[in-house]
Amino acid sequence: MNIEGYIQLFGPLFESVQEAAIFPDAKIFVDATPKTDPQTILEAYHHQRSLSDFNLKDFVTKHFTLPEEIKCENPKARNMRDYIGEMWGVLLKKMESPSPFSTLISLPKPHVVPGGRFRECFYWDSYFTALGLLHSGQIVVVKDMVENFAYLIDTFGFIPNGNRVYFTSRSQPPYFSFLLTLLYDGGEEGFALNYFPQLEQEYRYWMDHALSVHPGIY
């Protein structure tokens, strides 16, 4: 995926925003969504930045929709088990990109996210999340997460670090097989085996990657 087409990830505006540190978190701008055509915004930036009254932060907030942090009040719960059960609903988010200019990669099913500044799913985090979900009887959510990862494999040939454009250049330790094993052992044998082609595709990705990085490994 070519990130150079995303002005919040590459180019003069991106460089200016990050160098000026106009936001307390560098992730804010890369997760922002252009309100109009990015090329039009970039042209406006080139025209206005030399003006004496130009304010970079005002320009960005005018032309971009900034991401909202996931805020939630602590669920009222009698014990830790109830608290965790309440949090699944808080952190389960639809993975629908708001715009073709957004860095979020849409997924077919909702996914449990870490929360706070992290509004997207993450690969191996999802395995450990799945352990808790299964313990809470949320097997349907785990199946949806597997479907999301299968979609990413079908799309990119592997599972990126997370479903953001800027994560597509890397991955995390492969846990897809462990997720399928959890479901298989949980009585979802047919569902798990249905994703054998994607599992095989991920295996080929990792073997090819290992050989390209370490050609003398075998």
PDB file of C-alpha atoms in Angstrom:
ATOM      1  CA  MET A   1       0.000   0.000   0.000  1.00  0.00           C
ATOM      2  CA  ASN A   2       1.346   3.382  -1.019  1.00  0.00           C
ATOM      3  CA  ILE A   3       1.300   5.708   1.986  1.00  0.00           C
ATOM      4  CA  GLU A   4       2.508   8.663  -0.071  1.00  0.00           C
ATOM      5  CA  GLY A   5      -1.079   9.350  -1.061  1.00  0.00           C
ATOM      6  CA  TYR A   6      -2.005  10.100   2.561  1.00  0.00           C
ATOM      7  CA  ILE A   7      -1.068  13.670   3.428  1.00  0.00           C
ATOM      8  CA  GLN A   8      -1.348  12.913   7.138  1.00  0.00           C
ATOM      9  CA  LEU A   9       1.413  10.302   6.717  1.00  0.00           C
ATOM     10  CA  PHE A  10       3.765  11.714   4.119  1.00  0.00           C
ATOM     11  CA  GLY A  11       4.865  15.012   2.642  1.00  0.00           C
ATOM     12  CA  PRO A  12       5.385  18.633   3.705  1.00  0.00           C
ATOM     13  CA  LEU A  13       2.217  19.041   5.776  1.00  0.00           C
ATOM     14  CA  PHE A  14       2.894  15.847   7.711  1.00  0.00           C
ATOM     15  CA  GLU A  15       6.487  16.929   8.349  1.00  0.00           C
ATOM     16  CA  SER A  16       5.455  20.380   9.519  1.00  0.00           C
ATOM     17  CA  VAL A  17       2.799  19.073  11.909  1.00  0.00           C
ATOM     18  CA  GLN A  18       5.075  16.519  13.512  1.00  0.00           C
ATOM     19  CA  GLU A  19       8.109  18.793  13.718  1.00  0.00           C
ATOM     20  CA  ALA A  20       6.058  21.575  15.289  1.00  0.00           C
ATOM     21  CA  ALA A  21       4.505  19.119  17.773  1.00  0.00           C
ATOM     22  CA  ILE A  22       1.202  20.976  17.667  1.00  0.00           C
ATOM     23  CA  PHE A  23      -0.501  17.984  19.296  1.00  0.00           C
ATOM     24  CA  PRO A  24       0.616  16.273  22.503  1.00  0.00           C
ATOM     25  CA  ASP A  25       0.524  12.882  20.772  1.00  0.00           C
ATOM     26  CA  ALA A  26       2.074  12.213  17.353  1.00  0.00           C
ATOM     27  CA  LYS A  27      -0.663   9.651  16.686  1.00  0.00           C
ATOM     28  CA  ILE A  28      -3.384  12.305  16.565  1.00  0.00           C
ATOM     29  CA  PHE A  29      -2.527  13.660  13.131  1.00  0.00           C
ATOM     30  CA  VAL A  30      -1.859  10.317  11.443  1.00  0.00           C
ATOM     31  CA  ASP A  31      -5.285   9.159  12.633  1.00  0.00           C
ATOM     32  CA  ALA A  32      -6.990  12.361  11.494  1.00  0.00           C
ATOM     33  CA  THR A  33      -9.289  12.320   8.469  1.00  0.00           C
ATOM     34  CA  PRO A  34      -9.143  14.962   5.719  1.00  0.00           C
ATOM     35  CA  LYS A  35     -12.503  16.718   5.373  1.00  0.00           C
ATOM     36  CA  THR A  36     -12.066  17.224   1.636  1.00  0.00           C
ATOM     37  CA  ASP A  37      -9.838  16.013  -1.184  1.00  0.00           C
ATOM     38  CA  PRO A  38      -6.264  15.757   0.189  1.00  0.00           C
ATOM     39  CA  GLN A  39      -4.716  17.399  -2.867  1.00  0.00           C
ATOM     40  CA  THR A  40      -6.947  20.428  -2.400  1.00  0.00           C
ATOM     41  CA  ILE A  41      -5.892  20.672   1.247  1.00  0.00           C
ATOM     42  CA  LEU A  42      -2.234  20.361   0.299  1.00  0.00           C
ATOM     43  CA  GLU A  43      -2.548  23.114  -2.291  1.00  0.00           C
ATOM     44  CA  ALA A  44      -4.193  25.358   0.299  1.00  0.00           C
ATOM     45  CA  TYR A  45      -1.346  24.618   2.693  1.00  0.00           C
ATOM     46  CA  HIS A  46       1.298  25.544   0.114  1.00  0.00           C
ATOM     47  CA  HIS A  47      -0.553  28.797  -0.591  1.00  0.00           C
ATOM     48  CA  GLN A  48      -1.261  29.842   2.988  1.00  0.00           C
ATOM     49  CA  ARG A  49       1.822  28.749   4.938  1.00  0.00           C
ATOM     50  CA  SER A  50       3.828  31.800   3.860  1.00  0.00           C
ATOM     51  CA  LEU A  51       1.166  34.229   5.065  1.00  0.00           C
ATOM     52  CA  SER A  52       2.098  36.255   8.139  1.00  0.00           C
ATOM     53  CA  ASP A  53      -0.992  35.223  10.097  1.00  0.00           C
ATOM     54  CA  PHE A  54      -0.804  31.531   9.217  1.00  0.00           C
ATOM     55  CA  ASN A  55      -1.458  29.207  12.158  1.00  0.00           C
ATOM     56  CA  LEU A  56      -0.632  25.571  11.515  1.00  0.00           C
ATOM     57  CA  LYS A  57      -2.871  24.097  14.208  1.00  0.00           C
ATOM     58  CA  ASP A  58      -5.838  26.204  13.099  1.00  0.00           C
ATOM     59  CA  PHE A  59      -5.251  25.049   9.526  1.00  0.00           C
ATOM     60  CA  VAL A  60      -5.209  21.399  10.540  1.00  0.00           C
ATOM     61  CA  THR A  61      -8.327  21.601  12.706  1.00  0.00           C
ATOM     62  CA  LYS A  62     -10.134  23.379   9.856  1.00  0.00           C
ATOM     63  CA  HIS A  63      -9.262  20.784   7.227  1.00  0.00           C
ATOM     64  CA  PHE A  64      -9.155  17.563   9.260  1.00  0.00           C
ATOM     65  CA  THR A  65     -11.482  15.702  11.572  1.00  0.00           C
ATOM     66  CA  LEU A  66      -9.360  14.811  14.567  1.00  0.00           C
ATOM     67  CA  PRO A  67      -9.806  11.408  16.208  1.00  0.00           C
ATOM     68  CA  GLU A  68     -11.784  11.178  19.395  1.00  0.00           C
ATOM     69  CA  GLU A  69     -10.198   9.333  22.270  1.00  0.00           C
ATOM     70  CA  ILE A  70     -12.263   6.453  23.563  1.00  0.00           C
ATOM     71  CA  LYS A  71     -13.425   7.689  26.946  1.00  0.00           C
ATOM     72  CA  CYS A  72     -15.426   5.606  29.325  1.00  0.00           C
ATOM     73  CA  GLU A  73     -16.412   5.755  32.929  1.00  0.00           C
ATOM     74  CA  ASN A  74     -15.375   2.805  35.009  1.00  0.00           C
ATOM     75  CA  PRO A  75     -18.245   0.319  34.851  1.00  0.00           C
ATOM     76  CA  LYS A  76     -20.044  -0.224  38.107  1.00  0.00           C
ATOM     77  CA  ALA A  77     -19.277  -3.798  39.014  1.00  0.00           C
ATOM     78  CA  ARG A  78     -19.340  -5.908  42.135  1.00  0.00           C
ATOM     79  CA  ASN A  79     -16.111  -7.703  41.305  1.00  0.00           C
ATOM     80  CA  MET A  80     -13.332  -7.977  38.729  1.00  0.00           C
ATOM     81  CA  ARG A  81     -15.167 -10.587  36.657  1.00  0.00           C
ATOM     82  CA  ASP A  82     -18.183  -8.311  36.245  1.00  0.00           C
ATOM     83  CA  TYR A  83     -15.949  -5.347  35.467  1.00  0.00           C
ATOM     84  CA  ILE A  84     -14.185  -7.199  32.650  1.00  0.00           C
ATOM     85  CA  GLY A  85     -17.510  -8.385  31.307  1.00  0.00           C
ATOM     86  CA  GLU A  86     -18.757  -4.805  31.128  1.00  0.00           C
ATOM     87  CA  MET A  87     -15.583  -3.589  29.410  1.00  0.00           C
ATOM     88  CA  TRP A  88     -15.955  -5.926  26.412  1.00  0.00           C
ATOM     89  CA  GLY A  89     -18.936  -3.912  25.235  1.00  0.00           C
ATOM     90  CA  VAL A  90     -17.070  -0.648  25.732  1.00  0.00           C
ATOM     91  CA  LEU A  91     -14.034  -1.728  23.715  1.00  0.00           C
ATOM     92  CA  LEU A  92     -15.841  -3.580  20.941  1.00  0.00           C
ATOM     93  CA  LYS A  93     -15.832  -1.176  17.981  1.00  0.00           C
ATOM     94  CA  LYS A  94     -17.023  -1.256  14.401  1.00  0.00           C
ATOM     95  CA  MET A  95     -14.047  -1.125  12.076  1.00  0.00           C
ATOM     96  CA  GLU A  96     -15.548   1.066   9.365  1.00  0.00           C
ATOM     97  CA  SER A  97     -13.328   3.676   7.771  1.00  0.00           C
ATOM     98  CA  PRO A  98     -15.117   7.052   7.763  1.00  0.00           C
ATOM     99  CA  SER A  99     -13.560   8.081   4.447  1.00  0.00           C
ATOM    100  CA  PRO A 100     -11.309   6.751   1.651  1.00  0.00           C
ATOM    101  CA  PHE A 101      -8.794   9.316   2.907  1.00  0.00           C
ATOM    102  CA  SER A 102      -8.719   7.864   6.417  1.00  0.00           C
ATOM    103  CA  THR A 103      -5.798   5.730   7.531  1.00  0.00           C
ATOM    104  CA  LEU A 104      -8.169   3.230   9.138  1.00  0.00           C
ATOM    105  CA  ILE A 105      -8.587   0.013   7.139  1.00  0.00           C
ATOM    106  CA  SER A 106     -12.179  -1.196   7.238  1.00  0.00           C
ATOM    107  CA  LEU A 107     -12.846  -4.701   8.516  1.00  0.00           C
ATOM    108  CA  PRO A 108     -15.982  -6.806   8.011  1.00  0.00           C
ATOM    109  CA  LYS A 109     -16.723  -7.304  11.705  1.00  0.00           C
ATOM    110  CA  PRO A 110     -16.398  -5.344  14.969  1.00  0.00           C
ATOM    111  CA  HIS A 111     -13.165  -5.862  16.895  1.00  0.00           C
ATOM    112  CA  VAL A 112     -12.048  -5.324  20.480  1.00  0.00           C
ATOM    113  CA  VAL A 113      -9.570  -2.422  20.617  1.00  0.00           C
ATOM    114  CA  PRO A 114      -7.186  -1.465  23.438  1.00  0.00           C
ATOM    115  CA  GLY A 115      -8.985   1.847  24.002  1.00  0.00           C
ATOM    116  CA  GLY A 116      -7.709   5.357  24.698  1.00  0.00           C
ATOM    117  CA  ARG A 117      -5.466   6.501  21.856  1.00  0.00           C
ATOM    118  CA  PHE A 118      -5.681   3.060  20.251  1.00  0.00           C
ATOM    119  CA  ARG A 119      -8.844   2.966  18.163  1.00  0.00           C
ATOM    120  CA  GLU A 120      -7.795   0.147  15.851  1.00  0.00           C
ATOM    121  CA  CYS A 121      -7.203  -3.548  16.338  1.00  0.00           C
ATOM    122  CA  PHE A 122      -3.753  -5.018  16.943  1.00  0.00           C
ATOM    123  CA  TYR A 123      -2.579  -8.425  15.864  1.00  0.00           C
ATOM    124  CA  TRP A 124      -1.087 -10.392  18.723  1.00  0.00           C
ATOM    125  CA  ASP A 125      -2.904  -8.317  21.326  1.00  0.00           C
ATOM    126  CA  SER A 126      -6.070  -9.884  19.929  1.00  0.00           C
ATOM    127  CA  TYR A 127      -4.955 -13.367  20.910  1.00  0.00           C
ATOM    128  CA  PHE A 128      -4.629 -12.434  24.565  1.00  0.00           C
ATOM    129  CA  THR A 129      -7.909 -10.546  24.298  1.00  0.00           C
ATOM    130  CA  ALA A 130      -9.474 -13.720  22.900  1.00  0.00           C
ATOM    131  CA  LEU A 131      -8.385 -15.668  25.976  1.00  0.00           C
ATOM    132  CA  GLY A 132     -10.420 -13.300  28.120  1.00  0.00           C
ATOM    133  CA  LEU A 133     -13.339 -13.240  25.701  1.00  0.00           C
ATOM    134  CA  LEU A 134     -13.632 -17.010  25.719  1.00  0.00           C
ATOM    135  CA  HIS A 135     -13.460 -17.042  29.495  1.00  0.00           C
ATOM    136  CA  SER A 136     -16.372 -14.587  29.426  1.00  0.00           C
ATOM    137  CA  GLY A 137     -18.346 -16.731  26.985  1.00  0.00           C
ATOM    138  CA  GLN A 138     -17.875 -14.280  24.101  1.00  0.00           C
ATOM    139  CA  ILE A 139     -16.986 -16.861  21.454  1.00  0.00           C
ATOM    140  CA  VAL A 140     -18.932 -15.013  18.738  1.00  0.00           C
ATOM    141  CA  VAL A 141     -16.668 -11.979  19.154  1.00  0.00           C
ATOM    142  CA  VAL A 142     -13.584 -14.182  18.827  1.00  0.00           C
ATOM    143  CA  LYS A 143     -14.983 -15.682  15.610  1.00  0.00           C
ATOM    144  CA  ASP A 144     -15.559 -12.183  14.266  1.00  0.00           C
ATOM    145  CA  MET A 145     -11.963 -11.230  15.080  1.00  0.00           C
ATOM    146  CA  VAL A 146     -10.717 -14.298  13.212  1.00  0.00           C
ATOM    147  CA  GLU A 147     -12.834 -13.283  10.229  1.00  0.00           C
ATOM    148  CA  ASN A 148     -11.227  -9.838  10.333  1.00  0.00           C
ATOM    149  CA  PHE A 149      -7.746 -11.317  10.311  1.00  0.00           C
ATOM    150  CA  ALA A 150      -8.631 -13.673   7.480  1.00  0.00           C
ATOM    151  CA  TYR A 151      -9.812 -10.620   5.534  1.00  0.00           C
ATOM    152  CA  LEU A 152      -6.459  -8.896   6.143  1.00  0.00           C
ATOM    153  CA  ILE A 153      -4.584 -11.984   4.951  1.00  0.00           C
ATOM    154  CA  ASP A 154      -6.729 -12.134   1.820  1.00  0.00           C
ATOM    155  CA  THR A 155      -6.092  -8.425   1.226  1.00  0.00           C
ATOM    156  CA  PHE A 156      -2.396  -8.069   2.060  1.00  0.00           C
ATOM    157  CA  GLY A 157      -1.072 -11.619   2.149  1.00  0.00           C
ATOM    158  CA  PHE A 158      -0.371 -11.293   5.870  1.00  0.00           C
ATOM    159  CA  ILE A 159      -1.792  -9.680   9.004  1.00  0.00           C
ATOM    160  CA  PRO A 160      -0.352  -6.195   9.555  1.00  0.00           C
ATOM    161  CA  ASN A 161       0.548  -4.869  12.977  1.00  0.00           C
ATOM    162  CA  GLY A 162      -2.935  -3.312  13.031  1.00  0.00           C
ATOM    163  CA  ASN A 163      -5.639  -2.128  10.664  1.00  0.00           C
ATOM    164  CA  ARG A 164      -4.073   1.203   9.832  1.00  0.00           C
ATOM    165  CA  VAL A 165      -2.444   2.091   6.536  1.00  0.00           C
ATOM    166  CA  TYR A 166       0.783   2.958   8.320  1.00  0.00           C
ATOM    167  CA  PHE A 167       0.950  -0.534   9.846  1.00  0.00           C
ATOM    168  CA  THR A 168       0.951  -2.376   6.514  1.00  0.00           C
ATOM    169  CA  SER A 169       4.742  -2.370   6.279  1.00  0.00           C
ATOM    170  CA  ARG A 170       5.111  -4.713   9.248  1.00  0.00           C
ATOM    171  CA  SER A 171       3.468  -7.425  11.290  1.00  0.00           C
ATOM    172  CA  GLN A 172       3.686  -8.937  14.764  1.00  0.00           C
ATOM    173  CA  PRO A 173       4.502 -12.489  15.923  1.00  0.00           C
ATOM    174  CA  PRO A 174       2.050 -14.780  14.085  1.00  0.00           C
ATOM    175  CA  TYR A 175      -0.773 -15.768  16.395  1.00  0.00           C
ATOM    176  CA  PHE A 176      -3.439 -16.582  13.814  1.00  0.00           C
ATOM    177  CA  SER A 177      -2.905 -20.327  14.298  1.00  0.00           C
ATOM    178  CA  PHE A 178      -3.285 -19.912  18.069  1.00  0.00           C
ATOM    179  CA  LEU A 179      -6.570 -18.062  17.593  1.00  0.00           C
ATOM    180  CA  LEU A 180      -7.846 -20.870  15.373  1.00  0.00           C
ATOM    181  CA  THR A 181      -6.691 -23.440  17.921  1.00  0.00           C
ATOM    182  CA  LEU A 182      -8.647 -21.666  20.646  1.00  0.00           C
ATOM    183  CA  LEU A 183     -11.804 -21.959  18.570  1.00  0.00           C
ATOM    184  CA  TYR A 184     -11.075 -25.525  17.503  1.00  0.00           C
ATOM    185  CA  ASP A 185     -10.595 -26.596  21.108  1.00  0.00           C
ATOM    186  CA  GLY A 186     -13.714 -24.622  22.036  1.00  0.00           C
ATOM    187  CA  GLY A 187     -15.945 -26.757  19.844  1.00  0.00           C
ATOM    188  CA  GLU A 188     -15.767 -24.677  16.663  1.00  0.00           C
ATOM    189  CA  GLU A 189     -13.819 -27.255  14.635  1.00  0.00           C
ATOM    190  CA  GLY A 190     -15.577 -26.588  11.332  1.00  0.00           C
ATOM    191  CA  PHE A 191     -15.247 -22.830  11.654  1.00  0.00           C
ATOM    192  CA  ALA A 192     -11.545 -23.038  12.489  1.00  0.00           C
ATOM    193  CA  LEU A 193     -10.696 -25.461   9.676  1.00  0.00           C
ATOM    194  CA  ASN A 194     -12.473 -23.207   7.204  1.00  0.00           C
ATOM    195  CA  TYR A 195      -9.576 -20.762   7.521  1.00  0.00           C
ATOM    196  CA  PHE A 196      -6.843 -23.225   6.654  1.00  0.00           C
ATOM    197  CA  PRO A 197      -6.127 -21.445   3.318  1.00  0.00           C
ATOM    198  CA  GLN A 198      -5.443 -18.157   5.131  1.00  0.00           C
ATOM    199  CA  LEU A 199      -3.335 -19.966   7.717  1.00  0.00           C
ATOM    200  CA  GLU A 200      -1.277 -21.498   4.925  1.00  0.00           C
ATOM    201  CA  GLN A 201      -0.932 -18.106   3.243  1.00  0.00           C
ATOM    202  CA  GLU A 202       0.386 -16.553   6.447  1.00  0.00           C
ATOM    203  CA  TYR A 203       2.829 -19.422   6.869  1.00  0.00           C
ATOM    204  CA  ARG A 204       4.181 -18.838   3.368  1.00  0.00           C
ATOM    205  CA  TYR A 205       4.523 -15.125   4.103  1.00  0.00           C
ATOM    206  CA  TRP A 206       6.586 -15.750   7.212  1.00  0.00           C
ATOM    207  CA  MET A 207       8.779 -18.399   5.579  1.00  0.00           C
ATOM    208  CA  ASP A 208       9.458 -16.153   2.592  1.00  0.00           C
ATOM    209  CA  HIS A 209      10.107 -13.196   4.880  1.00  0.00           C
ATOM    210  CA  ALA A 210      12.506 -15.184   7.062  1.00  0.00           C
ATOM    211  CA  LEU A 211      14.424 -16.382   4.029  1.00  0.00           C
ATOM    212  CA  SER A 212      14.634 -12.882   2.522  1.00  0.00           C
ATOM    213  CA  VAL A 213      15.950 -11.383   5.768  1.00  0.00           C
ATOM    214  CA  HIS A 214      18.185 -14.328   6.690  1.00  0.00           C
ATOM    215  CA  PRO A 215      18.978 -16.141   3.382  1.00  0.00           C
ATOM    216  CA  GLY A 216      21.329 -18.552   5.139  1.00  0.00           C
ATOM    217  CA  ILE A 217      18.822 -19.679   7.747  1.00  0.00           C
ATOM    218  CA  TYR A 218      18.361 -23.068   6.056  1.00  0.00           C
TER     219      TYR A 218
END
